[in-house]
CSV table of C-alpha atoms and ligand atoms in Angstrom, one decimal:
chain,number,residue,atom,x,y,z
A,1,MET,CA,12.5,20.8,-7.4
A,2,ASP,CA,15.7,22.8,-7.0
A,3,LEU,CA,15.5,26.1,-5.2
A,4,TYR,CA,17.3,29.3,-6.1
A,5,GLU,CA,20.1,30.4,-3.8
A,6,TYR,CA,17.9,33.3,-2.5
A,7,GLN,CA,15.2,30.8,-1.6
A,8,ALA,CA,17.7,28.5,0.2
A,9,ARG,CA,19.0,31.5,2.0
A,10,GLU,CA,15.5,32.3,3.3
A,11,LEU,CA,15.1,28.8,4.6
A,12,PHE,CA,18.5,28.9,6.2
A,13,GLN,CA,17.5,32.1,7.9
A,14,GLN,CA,14.2,30.7,9.1
A,15,HIS,CA,16.0,27.8,10.7
A,16,GLY,CA,18.6,30.0,12.5
A,17,ILE,CA,21.5,29.5,10.2
A,18,PRO,CA,23.5,32.7,9.9
A,19,VAL,CA,23.6,34.2,6.4
A,20,PRO,CA,24.9,37.6,5.1
A,21,ASP,CA,22.4,40.5,4.6
A,22,ALA,CA,21.1,40.4,1.1
A,23,GLU,CA,18.3,41.5,-1.2
A,24,THR,CA,17.2,39.9,-4.4
A,25,VAL,CA,16.2,42.2,-7.3
A,26,ARG,CA,15.2,42.1,-11.0
A,27,THR,CA,16.8,45.3,-12.3
A,28,ALA,CA,20.1,47.1,-12.2
A,29,ARG,CA,18.5,50.2,-10.6
A,30,GLU,CA,17.1,48.1,-7.8
A,31,ALA,CA,20.6,46.6,-7.3
A,32,ARG,CA,22.0,50.1,-6.9
A,33,ALA,CA,19.4,50.9,-4.2
A,34,ALA,CA,20.0,47.6,-2.5
A,35,ALA,CA,23.8,48.3,-2.4
A,36,GLU,CA,23.1,51.7,-0.9
A,37,ARG,CA,21.0,50.1,1.8
A,38,LEU,CA,23.9,47.7,2.5
A,39,GLY,CA,26.3,50.6,3.0
A,40,GLY,CA,27.8,50.8,-0.5
A,41,ARG,CA,29.9,47.7,-1.2
A,42,ALA,CA,28.2,44.6,-2.4
A,43,VAL,CA,28.6,41.2,-4.0
A,44,ILE,CA,26.3,40.8,-7.1
A,45,LYS,CA,25.2,37.2,-7.6
A,46,ALA,CA,23.3,35.7,-10.6
A,47,GLN,CA,20.3,33.7,-9.5
A,48,VAL,CA,20.2,30.6,-11.6
A,49,LYS,CA,19.6,27.0,-10.8
A,50,THR,CA,23.1,25.8,-11.7
A,51,GLY,CA,26.4,25.8,-9.9
A,52,GLY,CA,29.7,27.3,-10.9
A,53,ARG,CA,28.3,30.8,-11.1
A,54,GLY,CA,31.5,32.3,-9.7
A,55,LYS,CA,33.7,30.7,-12.4
A,56,ALA,CA,31.3,31.7,-15.1
A,57,GLY,CA,31.5,35.4,-14.0
A,58,GLY,CA,28.1,35.4,-12.3
A,59,VAL,CA,29.4,36.4,-8.9
A,60,LYS,CA,31.2,39.7,-8.7
A,61,PRO,CA,32.1,42.3,-6.1
A,62,ALA,CA,31.1,45.9,-6.5
A,63,ALA,CA,32.9,48.7,-4.7
A,64,ASP,CA,30.0,51.2,-4.5
A,65,PRO,CA,26.3,51.5,-5.6
A,66,ALA,CA,27.2,52.8,-9.1
A,67,ALA,CA,29.4,49.8,-9.6
A,68,ALA,CA,26.7,47.5,-8.3
A,69,GLU,CA,24.3,48.9,-10.9
A,70,LEU,CA,26.8,48.4,-13.7
A,71,THR,CA,27.7,44.9,-12.6
A,72,ALA,CA,24.1,43.9,-12.1
A,73,ARG,CA,23.2,45.2,-15.6
A,74,GLN,CA,25.9,43.1,-17.0
A,75,ILE,CA,25.1,39.9,-15.0
A,76,LEU,CA,21.4,40.3,-15.9
A,77,THR,CA,22.2,39.8,-19.5
A,78,MET,CA,24.1,36.6,-18.8
A,79,ASP,CA,23.3,33.0,-19.8
A,80,ILE,CA,25.0,30.6,-17.5
A,81,LYS,CA,25.2,27.0,-18.8
A,82,GLY,CA,21.9,27.6,-20.7
A,83,HIS,CA,20.2,29.4,-17.7
A,84,ARG,CA,19.2,33.0,-18.4
A,85,VAL,CA,19.7,35.3,-15.4
A,86,HIS,CA,16.5,37.1,-14.5
A,87,GLN,CA,17.4,38.1,-10.9
A,88,VAL,CA,20.5,39.0,-8.9
A,89,MET,CA,21.2,38.8,-5.2
A,90,VAL,CA,22.9,41.9,-3.8
A,91,ALA,CA,24.8,40.6,-0.8
A,92,ARG,CA,26.9,42.1,1.9
A,93,PRO,CA,30.6,41.3,1.3
A,94,VAL,CA,32.1,39.1,3.9
A,95,ALA,CA,35.8,39.0,4.9
A,96,ILE,CA,36.5,35.3,4.4
A,97,GLU,CA,39.1,33.6,6.5
A,98,ALA,CA,38.2,30.0,5.6
A,99,GLU,CA,35.8,28.3,3.2
A,100,CYS,CA,34.3,24.9,4.0
A,101,TYR,CA,31.9,22.6,2.2
A,102,VAL,CA,29.0,20.8,3.9
A,103,SER,CA,26.0,18.9,2.6
A,104,TYR,CA,23.5,16.3,3.4
A,105,ALA,CA,22.4,14.1,0.5
A,106,LEU,CA,20.2,11.1,0.2
A,107,ASP,CA,22.2,7.9,-0.5
A,108,ARG,CA,19.4,5.9,-2.1
A,109,ALA,CA,21.4,2.7,-2.5
A,110,ALA,CA,22.5,2.6,1.1
A,111,GLY,CA,19.1,3.7,2.5
A,112,HIS,CA,20.5,6.5,4.6
A,113,PHE,CA,21.7,10.1,4.2
A,114,LEU,CA,25.3,11.1,3.9
A,115,ALA,CA,26.9,14.1,5.5
A,116,ILE,CA,29.6,15.2,3.1
A,117,ALA,CA,32.0,17.8,4.5
A,118,SER,CA,35.4,19.3,3.7
A,119,ALA,CA,37.6,22.0,5.2
A,120,GLU,CA,38.6,22.9,1.7
A,121,GLY,CA,35.3,24.3,0.3
A,122,GLY,CA,34.7,27.0,-2.2
A,123,MET,CA,34.7,27.0,-6.0
A,124,ASP,CA,37.2,24.2,-6.4
A,125,ILE,CA,35.4,21.6,-4.3
A,126,GLU,CA,34.8,19.3,-7.4
A,127,GLU,CA,38.6,19.3,-8.0
A,128,VAL,CA,39.3,18.6,-4.4
A,129,ALA,CA,36.9,15.7,-4.4
A,130,ALA,CA,38.4,14.3,-7.6
A,131,THR,CA,42.1,14.7,-6.8
A,132,ARG,CA,42.2,14.3,-3.0
A,133,PRO,CA,39.1,12.4,-1.9
A,134,GLU,CA,40.7,12.0,1.5
A,135,ALA,CA,40.0,15.8,2.1
A,136,VAL,CA,36.3,15.1,1.9
A,137,ALA,CA,34.6,13.3,4.8
A,138,ARG,CA,31.6,11.2,4.1
A,139,ILE,CA,29.7,10.2,7.1
A,140,PRO,CA,26.4,8.2,7.1
A,141,VAL,CA,23.5,9.7,8.9
A,142,ASP,CA,20.7,7.4,10.1
A,143,PRO,CA,17.5,9.2,9.1
A,144,GLY,CA,15.8,7.9,12.3
A,145,GLN,CA,18.4,9.4,14.6
A,146,GLY,CA,19.3,12.5,12.6
A,147,VAL,CA,22.0,14.9,13.4
A,148,THR,CA,22.2,15.4,17.2
A,149,ALA,CA,24.7,17.8,18.8
A,150,ASP,CA,27.1,14.9,19.3
A,151,LYS,CA,26.8,13.8,15.7
A,152,ALA,CA,27.3,17.4,14.4
A,153,ARG,CA,30.5,17.6,16.4
A,154,ASP,CA,31.6,14.2,15.0
A,155,ILE,CA,31.0,15.4,11.4
A,156,ALA,CA,32.9,18.7,12.0
A,157,ALA,CA,35.8,16.8,13.6
A,158,ALA,CA,36.0,14.2,10.9
A,159,ALA,CA,36.2,16.9,8.2
A,160,GLY,CA,38.5,19.2,10.1
A,161,LEU,CA,35.9,22.0,10.2
A,162,PRO,CA,36.1,24.7,12.9
A,163,PRO,CA,34.2,23.4,16.0
A,164,ALA,CA,32.0,26.5,15.8
A,165,THR,CA,30.3,25.0,12.7
A,166,ALA,CA,28.7,22.2,14.7
A,167,PRO,CA,25.4,24.1,15.5
A,168,VAL,CA,25.1,25.1,11.9
A,169,LEU,CA,25.5,21.4,10.9
A,170,GLN,CA,22.7,20.5,13.3
A,171,ARG,CA,20.4,23.2,12.0
A,172,LEU,CA,21.1,22.3,8.4
A,173,TRP,CA,19.8,18.8,9.2
A,174,GLN,CA,16.6,20.5,10.5
A,175,VAL,CA,16.3,22.3,7.2
A,176,LEU,CA,16.5,19.0,5.4
A,177,THR,CA,13.8,17.3,7.5
A,178,ALA,CA,11.4,20.2,8.1
A,179,GLU,CA,11.4,21.2,4.4
A,180,ASP,CA,11.4,17.6,3.0
A,181,ALA,CA,14.6,18.1,1.1
A,182,LEU,CA,16.7,15.5,-0.7
A,183,LEU,CA,19.7,17.6,-0.7
A,184,VAL,CA,20.9,20.6,1.3
A,185,GLU,CA,24.3,22.0,0.5
A,186,VAL,CA,26.3,25.0,1.8
A,187,ASN,CA,29.4,25.9,-0.3
A,188,PRO,CA,31.0,27.9,1.0
A,189,LEU,CA,30.2,27.8,4.7
A,190,VAL,CA,32.7,30.4,5.8
A,191,ARG,CA,34.5,31.6,8.9
A,192,THR,CA,34.9,35.3,8.8
A,193,ASP,CA,37.7,37.5,10.1
A,194,ASP,CA,35.6,38.0,13.2
A,195,GLY,CA,35.2,34.3,13.8
A,196,ASP,CA,31.6,34.2,12.7
A,197,ILE,CA,30.2,31.2,10.8
A,198,LEU,CA,28.1,32.2,7.8
A,199,ALA,CA,26.4,30.3,5.0
A,200,LEU,CA,27.5,32.2,1.8
A,201,ASP,CA,25.8,30.0,-0.8
A,202,GLY,CA,23.1,27.4,-0.6
A,203,LYS,CA,21.6,24.7,-2.7
A,204,ILE,CA,18.4,22.9,-1.8
A,205,THR,CA,16.6,20.1,-3.7
A,206,LEU,CA,13.1,19.5,-2.4
A,207,ASP,CA,11.4,16.1,-2.6
A,208,ASP,CA,8.7,16.6,-5.2
A,209,ASN,CA,6.8,13.7,-3.6
A,210,ALA,CA,6.3,15.8,-0.5
A,211,ARG,CA,5.0,18.9,-2.4
A,212,PHE,CA,1.5,18.3,-1.0
A,213,ARG,CA,2.6,19.0,2.5
A,214,GLN,CA,4.9,21.9,1.7
A,215,SER,CA,2.2,24.4,1.0
A,216,ARG,CA,4.5,27.4,1.0
A,217,TRP,CA,5.6,26.5,-2.5
A,218,GLY,CA,2.0,26.5,-3.6
A,219,ASP,CA,1.6,26.2,-7.3
A,220,ASP,CA,5.0,27.4,-8.0
A,221,THR,CA,5.7,25.5,-11.2
A,222,ASP,CA,9.2,26.9,-11.6
A,223,THR,CA,10.4,23.3,-11.5
A,224,HIS,CA,11.4,23.5,-15.1
A,225,ASP,CA,13.8,26.3,-16.0
A,226,ASP,CA,13.8,25.3,-19.6
A,227,PRO,CA,10.7,26.6,-21.4
A,228,LEU,CA,10.4,23.5,-23.6
A,229,GLU,CA,10.6,21.2,-20.5
A,230,ALA,CA,7.9,23.3,-18.9
A,231,ALA,CA,5.7,23.0,-22.0
A,232,ALA,CA,6.3,19.3,-22.2
A,233,ALA,CA,5.4,18.9,-18.5
A,234,GLY,CA,2.2,20.8,-19.1
A,235,LYS,CA,1.3,18.2,-21.8
A,236,GLY,CA,2.3,15.2,-19.7
A,237,ILE,CA,5.2,14.3,-21.9
A,238,GLY,CA,8.6,13.3,-20.3
A,239,TYR,CA,11.1,15.6,-22.0
A,240,LEU,CA,14.6,16.5,-21.1
A,241,ARG,CA,16.7,18.8,-23.2
A,242,LEU,CA,20.3,17.6,-23.9
A,243,ASP,CA,23.2,19.2,-25.7
A,244,GLY,CA,23.2,17.6,-29.1
A,245,GLU,CA,21.6,17.9,-32.6
A,246,VAL,CA,19.5,14.7,-33.1
A,247,GLY,CA,16.0,15.1,-31.7
A,248,ILE,CA,14.8,11.8,-30.3
A,249,ILE,CA,11.2,10.6,-29.8
A,250,GLY,CA,10.4,7.1,-28.6
A,251,ASN,CA,8.0,5.1,-26.5
A,252,GLY,CA,9.1,3.8,-23.2
A,253,ALA,CA,12.1,5.1,-21.2
A,254,GLY,CA,14.2,2.0,-21.9
A,255,LEU,CA,13.8,2.3,-25.6
A,256,VAL,CA,14.5,6.0,-25.6
A,257,MET,CA,17.6,5.5,-23.5
A,258,SER,CA,19.0,2.9,-25.8
A,259,THR,CA,18.1,5.1,-28.8
A,260,LEU,CA,20.3,7.8,-27.3
A,261,ASP,CA,23.1,5.3,-27.0
A,262,VAL,CA,22.8,4.1,-30.5
A,263,VAL,CA,22.7,7.6,-31.9
A,264,ALA,CA,25.8,8.5,-29.9
A,265,GLY,CA,27.4,5.3,-31.2
A,266,CYS,CA,26.8,6.6,-34.8
A,267,GLY,CA,28.9,9.7,-34.0
A,268,ALA,CA,26.1,12.3,-33.3
A,269,ARG,CA,24.8,13.8,-30.1
A,270,PRO,CA,21.2,13.4,-29.0
A,271,ALA,CA,19.4,16.8,-28.5
A,272,ASN,CA,16.9,15.5,-26.0
A,273,PHE,CA,15.2,12.6,-24.3
A,274,LEU,CA,11.5,12.3,-25.1
A,275,ASP,CA,9.3,9.5,-24.0
A,276,ILE,CA,5.7,9.6,-25.4
A,277,GLY,CA,4.9,6.7,-23.0
A,278,GLY,CA,3.1,3.5,-23.3
A,279,GLY,CA,-0.4,4.3,-24.6
A,280,ALA,CA,0.4,7.4,-26.6
A,281,SER,CA,-2.3,8.8,-28.9
A,282,ALA,CA,-1.9,10.6,-32.2
A,283,THR,CA,-2.2,13.9,-30.3
A,284,VAL,CA,0.7,13.1,-28.0
A,285,MET,CA,2.8,12.2,-31.0
A,286,ALA,CA,2.0,15.5,-32.7
A,287,ASP,CA,2.8,17.4,-29.5
A,288,ALA,CA,6.0,15.6,-29.1
A,289,LEU,CA,7.1,16.4,-32.6
A,290,SER,CA,6.3,20.1,-32.2
A,291,LEU,CA,8.3,20.2,-29.0
A,292,VAL,CA,11.4,18.7,-30.5
A,293,LEU,CA,11.2,20.9,-33.6
A,294,ALA,CA,11.0,23.9,-31.4
A,295,ASP,CA,14.5,23.4,-30.2
A,296,PRO,CA,16.7,25.4,-32.6
A,297,LYS,CA,19.7,23.1,-32.0
A,298,VAL,CA,17.9,20.1,-33.6
A,299,ARG,CA,19.2,19.2,-37.1
A,300,SER,CA,17.4,15.9,-37.6
A,301,VAL,CA,14.7,14.0,-35.8
A,302,LEU,CA,14.5,10.3,-35.1
A,303,VAL,CA,11.2,8.7,-34.1
A,304,ASN,CA,11.8,5.2,-32.8
A,305,VAL,CA,8.7,3.4,-31.8
A,306,PHE,CA,8.2,-0.2,-30.9
A,307,GLY,CA,4.4,-0.6,-31.0
A,308,GLY,CA,2.9,-2.4,-28.0
A,309,ILE,CA,-0.1,-0.7,-26.4
A,310,THR,CA,0.8,2.2,-28.6
A,311,ALA,CA,0.0,1.0,-32.1
A,312,CYS,CA,2.2,2.1,-34.9
A,313,ASP,CA,-0.7,3.3,-37.0
A,314,ALA,CA,-1.6,5.7,-34.2
A,315,VAL,CA,1.9,7.0,-34.1
A,316,ALA,CA,1.9,7.4,-37.9
A,317,ASP,CA,-1.4,9.3,-37.7
A,318,GLY,CA,0.2,11.5,-35.1
A,319,ILE,CA,3.1,12.3,-37.4
A,320,VAL,CA,0.8,13.0,-40.3
A,321,THR,CA,-1.3,15.3,-38.0
A,322,ALA,CA,1.9,17.1,-36.9
A,323,LEU,CA,3.0,17.5,-40.5
A,324,ASP,CA,-0.3,19.4,-41.2
A,325,THR,CA,0.1,21.6,-38.2
A,326,VAL,CA,3.8,22.3,-37.8
A,327,ARG,CA,6.0,23.2,-40.7
A,328,LEU,CA,8.7,20.5,-40.9
A,329,THR,CA,12.0,22.2,-41.6
A,330,LYS,CA,14.3,19.4,-40.6
A,331,PRO,CA,14.6,15.8,-41.8
A,332,LEU,CA,12.7,13.2,-40.0
A,333,VAL,CA,13.6,9.5,-39.8
A,334,VAL,CA,10.9,7.1,-38.6
A,335,ARG,CA,11.4,3.6,-37.5
A,336,LEU,CA,8.2,1.8,-36.7
A,337,ASP,CA,8.1,-1.8,-35.5
A,338,GLY,CA,5.7,-4.0,-33.6
A,339,ASN,CA,2.0,-3.6,-33.2
A,340,ASN,CA,0.5,-2.5,-36.6
A,341,ALA,CA,3.9,-1.5,-38.0
A,342,VAL,CA,2.9,-2.4,-41.6
A,343,ARG,CA,-0.2,-0.2,-41.5
A,344,GLY,CA,1.8,2.6,-39.8
A,345,ARG,CA,4.5,2.5,-42.5
A,346,ALA,CA,1.9,2.6,-45.2
A,347,ILE,CA,0.3,5.7,-43.7
A,348,LEU,CA,3.6,7.5,-43.8
A,349,ALA,CA,4.5,6.2,-47.3
A,350,GLU,CA,1.2,7.5,-48.5
A,351,ARG,CA,1.8,11.0,-47.0
A,352,ALA,CA,5.1,11.0,-48.9
A,353,HIS,CA,6.5,14.1,-47.2
A,354,PRO,CA,9.9,15.0,-48.9
A,355,LEU,CA,11.6,15.4,-45.5
A,356,VAL,CA,10.3,12.1,-44.0
A,357,GLN,CA,12.2,8.9,-44.5
A,358,GLN,CA,11.6,5.5,-43.0
A,359,ALA,CA,14.0,2.9,-41.7
A,360,THR,CA,13.3,-0.7,-40.7
A,361,THR,CA,15.9,-1.2,-38.0
A,362,MET,CA,16.8,0.9,-35.0
A,363,ASP,CA,20.5,0.9,-36.0
A,364,GLY,CA,19.7,1.9,-39.5
A,365,ALA,CA,17.4,4.6,-38.4
A,366,ALA,CA,20.0,6.0,-35.9
A,367,ARG,CA,22.7,5.9,-38.7
A,368,GLN,CA,20.4,7.9,-41.0
A,369,ALA,CA,19.5,10.5,-38.4
A,370,ALA,CA,23.1,10.9,-37.3
A,371,ASP,CA,24.3,11.3,-40.9
A,372,LEU,CA,21.6,13.9,-41.6
A,373,ALA,CA,22.5,15.9,-38.5
A,374,ASN,CA,26.2,15.8,-39.4
A,375,ASP,CA,25.5,16.7,-43.1
A,376,ALA,CA,23.4,19.7,-41.9
A,377,ALA,CA,26.2,20.8,-39.6
A,378,ALA,CA,28.7,20.6,-42.5
A,379,VAL,CA,26.6,23.0,-44.7
B,401,ADP,N1,28.8,37.7,0.3
B,401,ADP,C1,30.0,37.3,-0.1
B,401,ADP,N2,31.1,38.0,0.3
B,401,ADP,C2,32.3,37.6,-0.1
B,401,ADP,N3,32.6,36.7,-1.0
B,401,ADP,C3,31.5,36.0,-1.5
B,401,ADP,C4,30.2,36.3,-1.1
B,401,ADP,N4,29.4,35.4,-1.7
B,401,ADP,C5,30.2,34.6,-2.5
B,401,ADP,N5,31.5,34.9,-2.4
B,401,ADP,C6,32.6,34.3,-3.0
B,401,ADP,O1,32.3,33.9,-4.3
B,401,ADP,C7,32.5,32.5,-4.4
B,401,ADP,C8,31.4,31.9,-5.4
B,401,ADP,O2,30.1,32.2,-4.8
B,401,ADP,P1,29.0,31.1,-4.6
B,401,ADP,O3,27.9,31.8,-4.1
B,401,ADP,O4,29.6,30.0,-3.9
B,401,ADP,O5,28.6,30.8,-6.1
B,401,ADP,P2,29.0,29.4,-7.0
B,401,ADP,O6,29.1,28.3,-6.1
B,401,ADP,O7,27.8,29.3,-7.9
B,401,ADP,O8,30.2,29.7,-7.8
B,401,ADP,C9,32.4,31.9,-3.0
B,401,ADP,O9,33.2,30.7,-3.0
B,401,ADP,C10,33.0,33.0,-2.2
B,401,ADP,O10,34.4,32.9,-2.2
B,402,MG,MG1,29.0,28.0,-4.1
């Protein structure tokens, strides 16, 4: 689970990492009052679980409480990379002398953590990492030893960070271990005009496997920002929304992944990943179809099932059930193969829905679904 910046800020504060004064609010009026409490000037920051808010116009200074209200009103209507803004942080403006980047991230392949740090942090860190990788230090951290005072000094020195950042590096490691995080990132970690070190932005990804011992998050099911992803999770369906137009439903992650590839190879973009799993029932199929059809970007739907434990006739029953409960407004291409495929195809043929067509191969099905999506786009 990713945390919002304001939640990361709270954890930083609890672990002794200096952060700017700030309040997080839901309305423009509250933003004005918060700016007043901060002494007038403020930085208004969209709270969304995605980076690059600054570049998207979601982080803006305000010169006085009236401007804070106006700016907050504007930011609260924003959508940043598909994330609606419901809250803004009103933070005390900081006079920045230098912006650094620091993070700890799990390197699964290597079996240890990596400290990643750069003296050139801020909004262009991705570009720095891409064009001048030598400006970004990557130092392994043995999870058993952690980040000691010495290690923190080594990391700061390797990245050319001000030596005063070392205690923050050490505390940031404590945040990672105490909170069961897989990633903690501060960008920027700044040195102010007065020489203070402050964490101005934070990103934390918690390890969902450790949720049971992190009671503070309770039943907070804010894991899914996307309402469709949340609805799918509630039904036990693995669903991930993507950017394209062809809705995809399959059984088994491997088959669904290759279906995405084949659709892309046919010149269309998948709208989602949806795995109904190994032993899917008719109900699951019906739920899956409703989910995909609820995405307004979807122009055609491809159901690609290779029947194993999930028999194709159950899948076909699910599709027929769905056709009775949800109004099909987009063309549906179905490819059934494997266990009980013949019976499954017959069930669909008998239902004879004008928007449903069948294909016998995966490539053929992907081609049809891609063409249908592209035709719909051309209209
Ligand atoms: N409290 C603040 N005072 C002054 N400048 C800030 C403050 N918070 C953020 N900024 C500036 O805005 C930039 C973007 O903000 P940040 O919180 O890092 O959002 P994002 O990384 O999503 O773009 C920072 O790199 C920093 O230069
Ligand atoms: Mg940032």
